[in-house]
Every structure is written in C-alpha cells, then in structure tokens.
Amino acid sequence: MSADLAARAAAADAADQLAHLRDRFTLPDGVVYLDGNSLGALPAGVPDRVADVVRHQWGEGLIGSWFGAGWWDAPERIGDRIAALIGAAPGQVVVGDSTSVNVFRALVMAQRLSGRDEIVVDATTFPTDGYIAESAARMTGCTLVAAHPRELTLSDRTAAVLLNHVDFRSGELWDMPALTAAIHDAGAYAVWDLSHSAGALPLALDAHGVDFAVGCTYKYLNGGPGAPAYCYVRADLLPRVEQPLPGWCSHGDPFGMEAGYRPATGATRLRTGTPEIISLLSLDAALDVWDGVDLAAVRAKSLALTTFFIDCVRALVPADRVTVLTPQTRGSQVALACDGAEAVMNALIAAQVVGDYRPPDVLRFGFAPLYLRFADALRAAEIIAKVLA
C-alpha cells in the first residue's frame, strides 16, 4: 500500500507546476513543515532585505528614510500588493496593527455606518475575534449574538456580521458570496476574517461585494512572526467610514499638527499610528514570492495535497485511532481528532513532522502549496501511523 502511495506522490510531484517555488523559501533539512496555517516558512529573500533596511535605510538614511526610502507610504503600497491577492482593486487596503485591532476597527466602522444595535459573530470563530466583538458591542451599545455560519438569523437590528472564512479548528471553508449576499439582504454589513484563507486560495472581495475584511500576514502570506495585519474597506464605503481609532497618520494633514481631527482620503484614513517599518518591509520582501504565481493553481495544488494526505491517513492509520474532521469544502488544512492529541503532536514534532494541536483533541496540519510536496504529505502520514502504533 505504501508503495502505491509513494508512486502517487512521485507522479504528483513530477507534474507539479509550482514545484520550483519551493526554492523561494528557506526550509530546515529533514523537517516536514505543516504549520503554515500558524506561521509561514521564511522566504529566502527576507533576511538580506531586512539587513538593508536596518543597516542602510535606518543606519545611514536615518530619519530621511521616511520619505527617501518610501517608509511613509508603505502601509498603502504594501496594502495594494495584498489587495492583488484577495481580489481587491488598489486603494482599499492598508497594512498595519494586528488582526485584533483591525477586527475592532472594522466592526465599529460597520456599526457606525448602519446605526443599528446588534452585532452578530461567528460562533465557531477564533477566540480573539469573539473577545473583540464582545468589546465592540459593549462600547457601541449593541447586543452581541453568536450564531453558526449555517444558521444565521438576521433582523433589521443587525448592524454587522463577523465571520471567519475558514474555521480555524476544522478547516471548513464557508461560502463567502452566499453569506455576504444574505447579510446584505438583511441590510447589514459583512466583515470577513481572511487569516486562514488569504494566500491559500483565490479571493474576490470586490466581485462578491464584501464590505470589510481583515487578516494576518504571517500564515500563508509568510510575513514573519508578528507581521502587521491588514484592513480592507470597499471603495464606495471608504469616504463614509468613521475611523474609531483616529491618529496622526490618518489625519488629512499629518504634519500640520492640528488640534482637531480631519480624516485623510482613501485607504489612508484606516491608519492610526506610526507604521511598524521593519516588520512592514520584511512583509514587503516576503510578498515577492507571489510574483508570477497563479492563485488558481495554488488552490488546485492545495486541494490535491490535502486530498492525498487524507487518503494516506485513511490508508495507513487504523480507523479507530483518528477521525478526519475536515470536510470536502475546506481551506488548506486538515484536522484530525485523536485521543491524547497533545501528546501525539509532541511526538510528531520530535519526529520532525511539525503541525499543531488545538484542545480538546484536534491535530491540525496546514498545507502551504508554495513549498510543500506530495512526498511530504506521505511522510507525515507514515509518521502519524508509526506514532499511533
């Protein structure tokens, strides 16, 4: 059986049109890295770029680099690079702050636009999104309602609905066009968290009429630990949104030092404070790996990799030891339920198969199509079988 799977892996790797992209990353020898849904691998061009930023732009250019090296407009410039990966026209995305801050920003902007008094949050959401939604609801005088994406009940009180595009535990992918349309039918605004989908599959925010979207950049976008997040606002809403965290960098004349606040135009009004220059420019370098990459091909490989991995697990691991939680409609991760999952994951990591664990019993494996091979998926399944034996 392993021989048949090995032949399948070899054939798939030989036919892989994205195989050359692996050379754009620095990967440790002997490690099967299946945690790109938590922290992407290091793009090979990042260290030299960061060294240049520190030694030359900062070390020699000093404060002149704010404009001489293009630091000042980096949030918008890099935002446009991300916009191209999420199906958005330029001028609608700013990079900065964390995903949590941007969730708060988006929810409050949506509520202020609507004037309604209810916020709905995905009941399966990543915990931080829920914490932020609860705080945003309390601060805006709204009622907070938790609902499963399959069971949204909206009313004329609903201001905004916060949804994760991919369930962080199971990997299930929700129907963005259909859910966005349902939210709009209720007169509410859709806020999508793309942290587990951007960089793993094609997105079409503009085409689907998404109102607001946020996401981190350190997962499938490989921006590095703690890399700044991004915030998208649909172009026709930008002139009307009221930034809940106004700062000097979103002021219409930031160097005028006026006592009163006047919002900047365009996506710049989504900024707050001084940009995180070193991490921003590290992200900028990381995004070079996407040059010339077809996201449809990325999605096709993602589905093929995860399907093959599931086939390997079902062929090699006794059925009474693990349950595949991830449905066919999925992002780019596979989740397995397993007794003693935390200890199992620790043993896998010791055997150089790196995934992660989520309580109470979930083993998560994130498949980053730019640098993973089908042989990696087979090796991981073989080691899972060995550990569980």
Coordinates of C-alpha atoms in Angstrom, one line a residue:
M1 CA 0.0 0.0 0.0
S2 CA 2.8 2.4 0.9
A3 CA 4.4 1.6 -2.5
D4 CA 1.2 2.7 -4.3
L5 CA 1.1 5.9 -2.3
A6 CA 4.7 6.6 -3.0
A7 CA 4.1 6.2 -6.7
R8 CA 1.2 8.6 -6.5
A9 CA 3.3 11.1 -4.6
A10 CA 6.2 10.8 -7.1
A11 CA 3.9 11.3 -10.1
A12 CA 2.2 14.3 -8.5
D13 CA 5.5 16.0 -7.5
A14 CA 6.8 15.4 -11.0
A15 CA 3.8 17.1 -12.6
D16 CA 3.6 19.9 -10.0
Q17 CA 3.8 23.3 -11.9
L18 CA 4.5 25.1 -8.6
A19 CA 7.4 22.9 -7.5
H20 CA 10.0 25.5 -8.4
L21 CA 8.5 27.9 -5.8
R22 CA 10.0 25.8 -3.0
D23 CA 13.3 27.3 -3.9
R24 CA 12.0 30.7 -2.8
F25 CA 11.9 29.6 0.8
T26 CA 14.4 28.6 3.5
L27 CA 13.4 25.3 5.0
P28 CA 15.2 23.2 7.5
D29 CA 16.6 19.9 6.2
G30 CA 14.6 16.8 7.2
V31 CA 11.5 18.7 8.5
V32 CA 8.0 18.3 7.1
Y33 CA 6.5 21.7 8.0
L34 CA 2.7 21.5 8.2
D35 CA 2.2 24.5 10.4
G36 CA 2.0 27.2 7.7
N37 CA -1.5 28.0 8.9
S38 CA 0.1 29.3 12.1
L39 CA 3.4 30.7 10.9
G40 CA 4.6 30.6 7.3
A41 CA 8.1 29.5 6.3
L42 CA 10.8 32.1 5.8
P43 CA 11.1 33.4 2.2
A44 CA 14.7 33.3 1.1
G45 CA 14.9 37.0 0.2
V46 CA 13.7 38.4 3.5
P47 CA 17.0 38.3 5.6
D48 CA 19.0 40.4 3.1
R49 CA 16.1 42.9 2.6
V50 CA 15.7 43.4 6.4
A51 CA 19.5 43.7 6.8
D52 CA 19.4 46.5 4.1
V53 CA 16.5 48.3 5.9
V54 CA 18.4 48.2 9.2
R55 CA 22.0 48.9 8.1
H56 CA 21.4 51.3 5.3
Q57 CA 17.9 52.8 5.4
W58 CA 17.9 53.2 9.1
G59 CA 21.6 53.2 9.9
E60 CA 22.6 55.6 7.1
G61 CA 19.5 57.3 5.9
L62 CA 18.2 57.9 9.5
I63 CA 15.0 60.0 9.6
G64 CA 15.4 60.9 5.9
S65 CA 14.3 57.3 5.0
W66 CA 10.7 58.1 6.0
F67 CA 10.4 59.7 2.6
G68 CA 13.7 59.0 0.9
A69 CA 13.2 55.2 1.2
G70 CA 9.5 55.2 1.0
W71 CA 8.7 54.3 4.6
W72 CA 5.8 56.8 4.9
D73 CA 3.5 55.3 2.3
A74 CA 4.5 51.7 2.9
P75 CA 1.1 50.8 4.6
E76 CA -0.8 51.7 1.4
R77 CA 1.8 50.5 -1.0
I78 CA 2.1 47.0 0.6
G79 CA -1.7 47.1 1.1
D80 CA -2.1 47.2 -2.7
R81 CA 0.2 44.2 -3.0
I82 CA -2.1 42.3 -0.6
A83 CA -5.2 43.6 -2.4
A84 CA -4.0 41.8 -5.6
L85 CA -4.0 38.5 -3.6
I86 CA -7.5 39.0 -2.1
G87 CA -9.4 40.2 -5.2
A88 CA -9.5 43.9 -4.5
A89 CA -8.6 46.9 -6.6
P90 CA -5.8 49.2 -5.4
G91 CA -6.6 51.8 -2.8
Q92 CA -8.8 49.8 -0.5
V93 CA -6.3 48.0 1.8
V94 CA -3.9 49.4 4.5
V95 CA -1.4 47.2 6.3
G96 CA -0.7 47.9 10.0
D97 CA -1.6 46.9 13.6
S98 CA -2.8 43.4 14.5
T99 CA -5.7 41.4 13.2
S100 CA -7.4 42.0 16.6
V101 CA -7.1 45.8 16.2
N102 CA -8.4 45.6 12.7
V103 CA -11.4 43.5 13.7
F104 CA -12.3 46.1 16.2
R105 CA -11.8 48.9 13.7
A106 CA -14.0 47.1 11.1
L107 CA -16.8 46.3 13.4
V108 CA -17.1 49.8 14.9
M109 CA -16.9 51.3 11.4
A110 CA -19.7 49.0 10.2
Q111 CA -21.9 49.7 13.2
R112 CA -21.5 53.5 12.9
L113 CA -22.4 53.3 9.2
S114 CA -25.6 51.2 9.9
G115 CA -26.7 52.9 13.1
R116 CA -28.2 49.6 14.2
D117 CA -27.8 48.0 17.6
E118 CA -26.9 44.3 17.1
I119 CA -23.6 42.7 16.1
V120 CA -23.5 39.0 15.1
V121 CA -20.3 37.0 15.5
D122 CA -19.4 33.6 14.1
A123 CA -20.0 31.1 16.9
T124 CA -17.1 29.0 15.6
T125 CA -14.7 31.9 15.4
F126 CA -11.1 32.2 16.6
P127 CA -11.5 33.2 20.3
T128 CA -9.9 36.7 19.9
D129 CA -12.4 37.7 17.3
G130 CA -15.1 36.8 19.8
Y131 CA -13.5 38.8 22.5
I132 CA -13.1 41.8 20.3
A133 CA -16.7 41.6 19.0
E134 CA -17.9 41.5 22.6
S135 CA -16.0 44.6 23.5
A136 CA -17.0 46.4 20.3
A137 CA -20.7 45.6 21.0
R138 CA -20.4 46.9 24.6
M139 CA -18.7 50.1 23.5
T140 CA -21.2 50.8 20.8
G141 CA -24.3 49.9 22.9
C142 CA -25.1 46.8 20.8
T143 CA -26.3 43.4 21.6
L144 CA -23.9 40.6 20.7
V145 CA -25.3 37.5 19.2
A146 CA -23.3 34.4 18.4
A147 CA -24.5 32.2 15.5
H148 CA -23.2 29.4 13.4
P149 CA -22.5 30.4 9.8
R150 CA -25.0 27.8 8.7
E151 CA -27.7 29.2 11.0
L152 CA -27.5 33.0 10.7
T153 CA -30.7 34.7 11.9
L154 CA -30.5 38.4 11.0
S155 CA -33.0 41.2 11.5
D156 CA -33.5 44.9 11.0
R157 CA -31.4 45.4 14.1
T158 CA -28.3 43.7 12.7
A159 CA -25.5 46.1 12.0
A160 CA -22.6 43.8 11.2
V161 CA -21.8 40.1 10.9
L162 CA -18.2 39.0 11.7
L163 CA -17.3 35.7 10.0
N164 CA -14.1 33.6 9.6
H165 CA -13.7 32.5 6.0
V166 CA -12.1 29.2 7.2
D167 CA -12.9 27.5 10.5
F168 CA -9.6 27.6 12.4
R169 CA -10.2 24.2 14.1
S170 CA -11.8 22.0 11.3
G171 CA -10.6 23.8 8.2
E172 CA -14.1 24.1 6.8
L173 CA -14.5 26.8 4.2
W174 CA -17.6 29.0 4.3
D175 CA -19.4 30.3 1.3
M176 CA -18.4 33.9 1.1
P177 CA -20.6 35.0 -1.8
A178 CA -23.8 33.4 -0.4
L179 CA -23.3 34.6 3.2
T180 CA -22.3 38.1 2.1
A181 CA -25.5 38.3 -0.1
A182 CA -27.6 37.1 2.9
I183 CA -26.1 39.7 5.1
H184 CA -26.8 42.4 2.6
D185 CA -30.4 41.2 2.2
A186 CA -30.8 42.0 5.9
G187 CA -29.4 45.5 5.4
A188 CA -26.2 44.7 7.4
Y189 CA -22.5 44.8 6.7
A190 CA -20.3 41.8 6.2
V191 CA -16.9 41.7 8.0
W192 CA -14.7 38.7 6.9
D193 CA -11.6 37.4 8.7
L194 CA -9.3 36.0 6.0
S195 CA -6.5 34.9 8.2
H196 CA -6.8 31.2 7.2
S197 CA -7.6 31.7 3.5
A198 CA -5.5 34.6 2.1
G199 CA -2.6 33.1 0.3
A200 CA -4.1 29.6 0.2
L201 CA -6.9 30.2 -2.3
P202 CA -8.2 32.8 -4.7
L203 CA -10.5 35.5 -3.2
A204 CA -12.7 38.0 -4.9
L205 CA -13.7 40.6 -2.3
D206 CA -14.7 43.3 -4.8
A207 CA -16.7 40.8 -7.0
H208 CA -18.6 39.5 -4.0
G209 CA -19.4 42.9 -2.6
V210 CA -17.6 42.3 0.7
D211 CA -17.8 45.4 2.9
F212 CA -14.9 44.9 5.3
A213 CA -12.2 42.3 5.6
V214 CA -9.2 41.8 7.9
G215 CA -6.4 39.3 8.1
C216 CA -3.0 38.5 9.4
T217 CA 0.0 38.2 7.1
Y218 CA 2.2 35.6 9.0
K219 CA 0.4 32.5 7.9
Y220 CA 0.1 31.7 4.2
L221 CA 1.4 35.1 3.3
N222 CA 4.7 34.3 5.1
G223 CA 5.2 37.7 6.5
G224 CA 7.1 36.6 9.7
P225 CA 6.2 36.3 13.4
G226 CA 4.0 39.2 14.5
A227 CA 3.9 40.7 11.0
P228 CA 1.3 43.5 10.7
A229 CA -2.2 42.7 9.6
Y230 CA -4.4 44.4 7.0
C231 CA -7.8 46.0 6.8
Y232 CA -9.9 46.2 3.6
V233 CA -12.9 48.6 3.1
R234 CA -15.0 48.5 0.0
A235 CA -14.2 51.6 -2.2
D236 CA -17.6 53.1 -2.1
L237 CA -17.7 52.9 1.7
L238 CA -14.3 54.5 2.3
P239 CA -15.4 58.1 2.0
R240 CA -18.1 57.5 4.7
V241 CA -16.4 55.3 7.3
E242 CA -15.6 56.9 10.7
Q243 CA -12.3 55.6 11.9
P244 CA -12.8 54.6 15.6
L245 CA -9.0 54.8 16.3
P246 CA -8.1 58.2 14.7
G247 CA -4.4 59.0 14.9
W248 CA -2.0 61.4 13.3
C249 CA -1.2 59.0 10.4
S250 CA -4.8 59.0 9.3
H251 CA -5.1 62.8 9.5
G252 CA -5.7 64.7 6.3
D253 CA -2.6 66.8 7.1
P254 CA -0.5 64.6 9.5
F255 CA 2.4 67.1 9.7
G256 CA 0.1 70.1 10.2
M257 CA -0.3 69.1 13.9
E258 CA -3.8 70.5 14.0
A259 CA -5.7 70.2 17.3
G260 CA -8.9 68.9 15.5
Y261 CA -9.1 65.7 13.6
R262 CA -9.7 65.7 9.8
P263 CA -9.7 62.3 8.2
A264 CA -7.5 61.6 5.2
T265 CA -9.0 60.4 2.0
G266 CA -8.9 56.9 0.7
A267 CA -7.5 53.9 2.5
T268 CA -5.1 56.2 4.4
R269 CA -8.0 57.0 6.8
L270 CA -7.7 53.4 8.0
R271 CA -4.3 54.1 9.5
T272 CA -3.7 55.1 13.2
G273 CA -0.2 55.5 14.5
T274 CA 3.4 55.2 13.3
P275 CA 3.9 52.3 10.9
E276 CA 5.9 49.2 12.0
I277 CA 8.6 49.8 9.5
I278 CA 10.9 46.9 10.0
S279 CA 8.2 44.3 10.1
L280 CA 6.3 46.1 7.3
L281 CA 9.3 46.0 4.9
S282 CA 10.0 42.4 5.9
L283 CA 6.5 41.6 4.8
D284 CA 7.1 43.5 1.6
A285 CA 10.1 41.3 0.8
A286 CA 8.1 38.2 1.7
L287 CA 5.4 39.1 -0.8
D288 CA 8.0 38.8 -3.6
V289 CA 7.4 35.0 -3.5
W290 CA 4.0 35.7 -5.1
D291 CA 5.4 37.3 -8.2
G292 CA 4.0 35.4 -11.2
V293 CA 2.0 32.9 -9.1
D294 CA -1.4 31.9 -10.3
L295 CA -3.7 31.6 -7.3
A296 CA -6.0 29.2 -9.2
A297 CA -3.0 26.9 -9.5
V298 CA -2.3 27.3 -5.8
R299 CA -5.8 26.3 -4.9
A300 CA -5.7 23.3 -7.2
K301 CA -2.5 22.1 -5.6
S302 CA -3.9 22.8 -2.1
L303 CA -6.9 20.6 -2.8
A304 CA -4.8 17.9 -4.3
L305 CA -2.3 17.9 -1.4
T306 CA -5.0 17.8 1.3
T307 CA -6.9 15.1 -0.6
F308 CA -3.8 13.0 -0.9
F309 CA -2.9 13.5 2.8
I310 CA -6.4 12.3 3.8
D311 CA -6.1 9.3 1.5
C312 CA -2.7 8.5 3.1
V313 CA -4.0 8.8 6.6
R314 CA -7.0 6.6 5.9
A315 CA -4.8 4.0 4.2
L316 CA -2.1 3.9 6.9
V317 CA -3.7 4.8 10.2
P318 CA -6.2 2.5 11.9
A319 CA -9.7 4.0 11.6
D320 CA -10.2 3.7 15.3
R321 CA -7.3 5.9 16.1
V322 CA -8.2 9.1 14.2
T323 CA -11.2 10.8 12.7
V324 CA -10.9 13.2 9.8
L325 CA -12.8 16.4 10.9
T326 CA -12.1 18.5 7.7
P327 CA -14.9 18.4 5.2
Q328 CA -14.5 18.3 1.4
T329 CA -15.3 22.1 1.3
R330 CA -12.2 23.2 3.0
G331 CA -9.4 25.7 3.1
S332 CA -5.8 24.4 3.1
Q333 CA -5.6 22.5 6.3
V334 CA -6.6 19.0 7.5
A335 CA -7.8 18.5 11.1
L336 CA -7.8 15.1 12.7
A337 CA -9.5 14.2 16.0
C338 CA -7.3 11.9 18.1
D339 CA -7.3 10.7 21.8
G340 CA -4.3 12.2 23.5
A341 CA -3.8 14.7 20.7
E342 CA -1.4 17.0 22.6
A343 CA 1.0 14.1 23.4
V344 CA 0.7 12.8 19.8
M345 CA 1.6 16.2 18.3
N346 CA 4.6 16.5 20.6
A347 CA 5.7 13.1 19.4
L348 CA 5.2 14.1 15.8
I349 CA 7.2 17.3 16.3
A350 CA 10.0 15.2 17.9
A351 CA 9.9 13.1 14.7
Q352 CA 10.2 16.3 12.6
V353 CA 6.7 16.5 11.4
V354 CA 5.5 19.9 12.6
G355 CA 1.8 20.6 12.9
D356 CA -0.1 21.9 15.9
Y357 CA -2.7 20.9 18.5
R358 CA -6.0 22.6 19.5
P359 CA -7.9 21.4 22.5
P360 CA -9.5 19.2 23.3
D361 CA -8.4 16.6 20.7
V362 CA -7.5 18.2 17.4
L363 CA -4.3 17.7 15.4
R364 CA -4.0 20.5 12.7
F365 CA -1.9 20.3 9.6
G366 CA -1.6 23.3 7.4
F367 CA -0.6 22.8 3.7
A368 CA 1.2 25.7 2.1
P369 CA 1.2 24.9 -1.6
L370 CA 4.1 27.1 -2.4
Y371 CA 6.6 25.0 -0.6
L372 CA 5.1 21.6 0.3
R373 CA 5.5 18.4 -1.8
F374 CA 3.2 15.4 -2.1
A375 CA 6.1 13.3 -0.7
D376 CA 6.0 15.5 2.4
A377 CA 2.3 14.6 2.9
L378 CA 3.0 10.9 2.6
R379 CA 5.9 11.1 5.0
A380 CA 3.8 12.9 7.5
A381 CA 1.0 10.2 7.3
E382 CA 3.6 7.4 7.7
I383 CA 5.0 9.0 10.8
I384 CA 1.5 9.6 12.2
A385 CA 0.8 5.9 11.7
K386 CA 4.1 5.0 13.4
V387 CA 3.4 7.3 16.4
L388 CA -0.2 6.0 16.8
A389 CA 1.0 2.4 16.6

